Amino acid sequence: MQSSTIRELFLDYFSSKDHLVMPSFSLIPQSDPTLLLIGAGMAPLKPFFTGEKKPPHPRVATCQKCVRTPDVERVGHTGRHATFFEMLGNFSFGDYFKEEAIAWAWDLVLNGYRLPEDRLWVSIYYEDEEAFKIWNEKIGVPADRIKRMGKEDNFWEIGLGPCGPCSEIYYDMGEEAGCDRPDCDVGCDCDRYLEIWNLVFTQFSREASGELVELKQKNIDTGAGLERLAMALQGVYSIYDIDMVKPVYDHFYNLAETDRRDQEVPLRVITEHSRGITFMIGDGVIPSNEGRGYVLRRLLRRAVRFGKLLGMEGNIITDAVPLIADIMGPAYPELKEREEYIRQITRLEEQRFQETLSQGMDILEEYIENIRAKGETVLPGDLAFKLYDTYGFPLDLTAEILEEKDLGIDREGFDENLKAQQERARAAARVSAGEEDASKYKPAENMTTIFTGYETLEQEGKLILALVDGKEQEELKKDQKVEVLIDYTPFYAEAGGQIGDTGYIESTSGLIKVENTFFSPWGQIIHQGVVEEGRLSSGEKVIARVDSGRRQGICRSHTSTHLLHRALRNALGQHINQAGSLVAPDRIRFDFNHFSAVTPEEIQAIEEEVNKMILANVPVQVEMKSLEEAEQLGATAIFTEKYEEDAVRMVSAGDYTLELCGGTHVSSSGEIGLFKIVSEEGIGSGLRRIEAIAGMNAYKQTVERDRLIEKISSSLNTSESRLEQKFEEHMSDHKALQKAYHEMKQRLAASEVKTLLSEVKDVEGVNVLSAKVTAENQETLRMVMDEVKNHISSVVVVLGSVSDGKVILVGSATSDLVNKGIRADQLLKEVARRVGGGGGGKPELAQAGGKDTAALPAALASVEELVRGQLKTVGQA
Ligand code: ATP
Ligand code: MG
């Protein structure tokens, strides 16, 4: 039976039992910030189990994409564990319970999938008599086929809260799949007894006292591995042989070097990981050094490294993406849609890793040699950390390579280094954010402040807390730097990229200038500023006024950001997601994921689209919805933000954009006026940043440009319309002049050389030239000397010049003369001495300098005599 049929049969079966079939949720958890990746069918449904959210139907069935990183070490070593797999599941939220769950699972396995009964086994929690009775009496499974297992295997529990016993269905793959141990049985760690389906009966709640209490609302949560069912139904011993995976395995098998094709584990690992990588990127995970991005990076790096072990070259994973997208596309169309994007991301990451790998490997090899030389067996933590921190070499990779060489790693030492570094980084971040210890705001912890600034910019309120340096004050005095809380405030506290408001807080007796507004660690709105006039006392009535011009600028920027987000998606693809932003009154910064630079043409198109939406003057509306409703309406949420479940703010601009957003906006897009993109740049792997301006600031920029153009036009003595042409004329004139100038200079130099050549003297059969020339530096002097030497094959040259009130000298002797005993270095030393300086070099070439410019002519004149002297010395020797 084909995998696709197994999937369909499951969902159809539970649909016929009144289950709502929901499509697979994203691998990225949408409503559980504590979770990195979805690892089970029930994970995205958790709010329905806990009662936090009302399920769309009391019975649900799904086929859910899953990533289970804890299983990563088992991949390849067993035939049945993958990090990426699909889990089929049926769920009951306080509806049916144990009896139906067991009966339906058995019915589907026997009559739907037609697995042979004599190969099936079941397990129960050893104390769950209810389950035993259902299996044994109602279903008719013989008692010796029902294994009782302990807490570890068959009781599902995470900390406190809902928990309960499980019951599993096993399929016997046959003796040949087993480990041959005499005690091999259901539950053995080998591949013989394959756990295909786990039924979890959530019936208790674990209390803090340790007690188990029966739940009023009992739930069913089941999970059946699609790949494992396929193993049983296709009669193969591993997931690498099932229809969905085999072609990928074969692809890698063929890529491996012939003599390495029997390396089963690496082949399996790379096959398995490449599937997971493709799905994760398809769902929007981007490689990074933390969180789920790190999980992805780790899988990819592991796969590439195993690929290398098999002798593979090039972009190993990238090239497998189209094949995986083809196989899995019919069930997961997003893979086909984003195929090109997935390939771009993998390619980038593979190439990066290749570089890291070769660099890190060299360094690690060196470390290993050092350890061995010292007779040690463990890599010190600081070195492992250095590899990780400076060279981006993953710790687990270091550990793996060391392990292959029977060496260990000092993990504690590594952790210490890591912690110290994180502490440094945190301290640095605190300093740069101007933020200190949270305890500073401790007195605010139990207070309430209410934001009224969506509707009004001026608000009456009461000053409920006044702080100076974190200490509560009864009274605030002039010039004090203060932080205050008011019960009702129109000031927006920095959040979601939008910066905090500024303005004034006024009482009958004093005035505070508010310079920043932000949230305390407990969510109160804090105004930070200076007392400009008078005094204010705690408990006093105040009027708070937001700087409305600045706020208006912020609103323009914020709505522009939404328009930009949508325009980016339209121009570059649906994979674009906001990765960070800054919304200020005078500028916008927008970070997003994209694999390549945005071209000038694309920027132009994006900017134009945003401006069209501004001209269309569409209404900007805010509505409160439940998170679920908003999601159904297709509102864009930012992954990194947390949202309330029951009331989210949905901001739309016409039907052009719809985002969950807590920020402040203009009321119609026309208020923005004008939008200009200022720059686009890369800020990390797969991340880009656009900076833009809007409103008055964009207008000011055009005015500034006009002024510049006018200035240039007038200095070029032309009109704006002829500016471009005039500029080109100027440029070509400039080039012609430059060329003429160079020629002239060369001609001058040539004629100077000609004069110099006429000054060459014959000193006892040796050509000698010593002369004063005009040159600004040693370099030019050398050039003139070289030019002379180009014309005479055998010569001693000493040239001097005065530059900046100092003497500079160069000298040289051709090698035939050096053989005769001429030494340019000694010659120059002597000449330099006469001008009050010194120098050095080699017999063939030397340079020197001095201070006494007046003595230069005489010094140069002495060269003849000096040469004679050198010749004589040799003659005597
Ligand atoms: P195992 O003991 O075999 O690791 P498990 O007890 O961790 O399985 P559950 O958490 O109960 O499994 O998950 C439900 C079902 O999902 C399992 O019965 C199995 O069919 C499937 N499954 C679990 N882990 C994996 C995996 N790593 N690869 C493929 N399928 C899996
Ligand atoms: Mg497991």
Short mmCIF file of C-alpha atoms and ligand atoms in Angstrom, two decimals, residues 68 70-71 74 81 195 228, ligand 2:
data_model
loop_
_atom_site.label_atom_id
_atom_site.label_comp_id
_atom_site.label_asym_id
_atom_site.label_seq_id
_atom_site.Cartn_x
_atom_site.Cartn_y
_atom_site.Cartn_z
CA ARG A 68 11.87 15.21 16.88
CA PRO A 70 15.84 14.02 20.66
CA ASP A 71 15.82 11.12 18.20
CA ARG A 74 19.19 7.17 16.72
CA HIS A 81 13.58 6.53 13.91
CA GLU A 195 5.60 0.44 17.64
CA ARG A 228 6.22 2.98 10.27
MG MG B 2 10.67 7.93 20.97
#
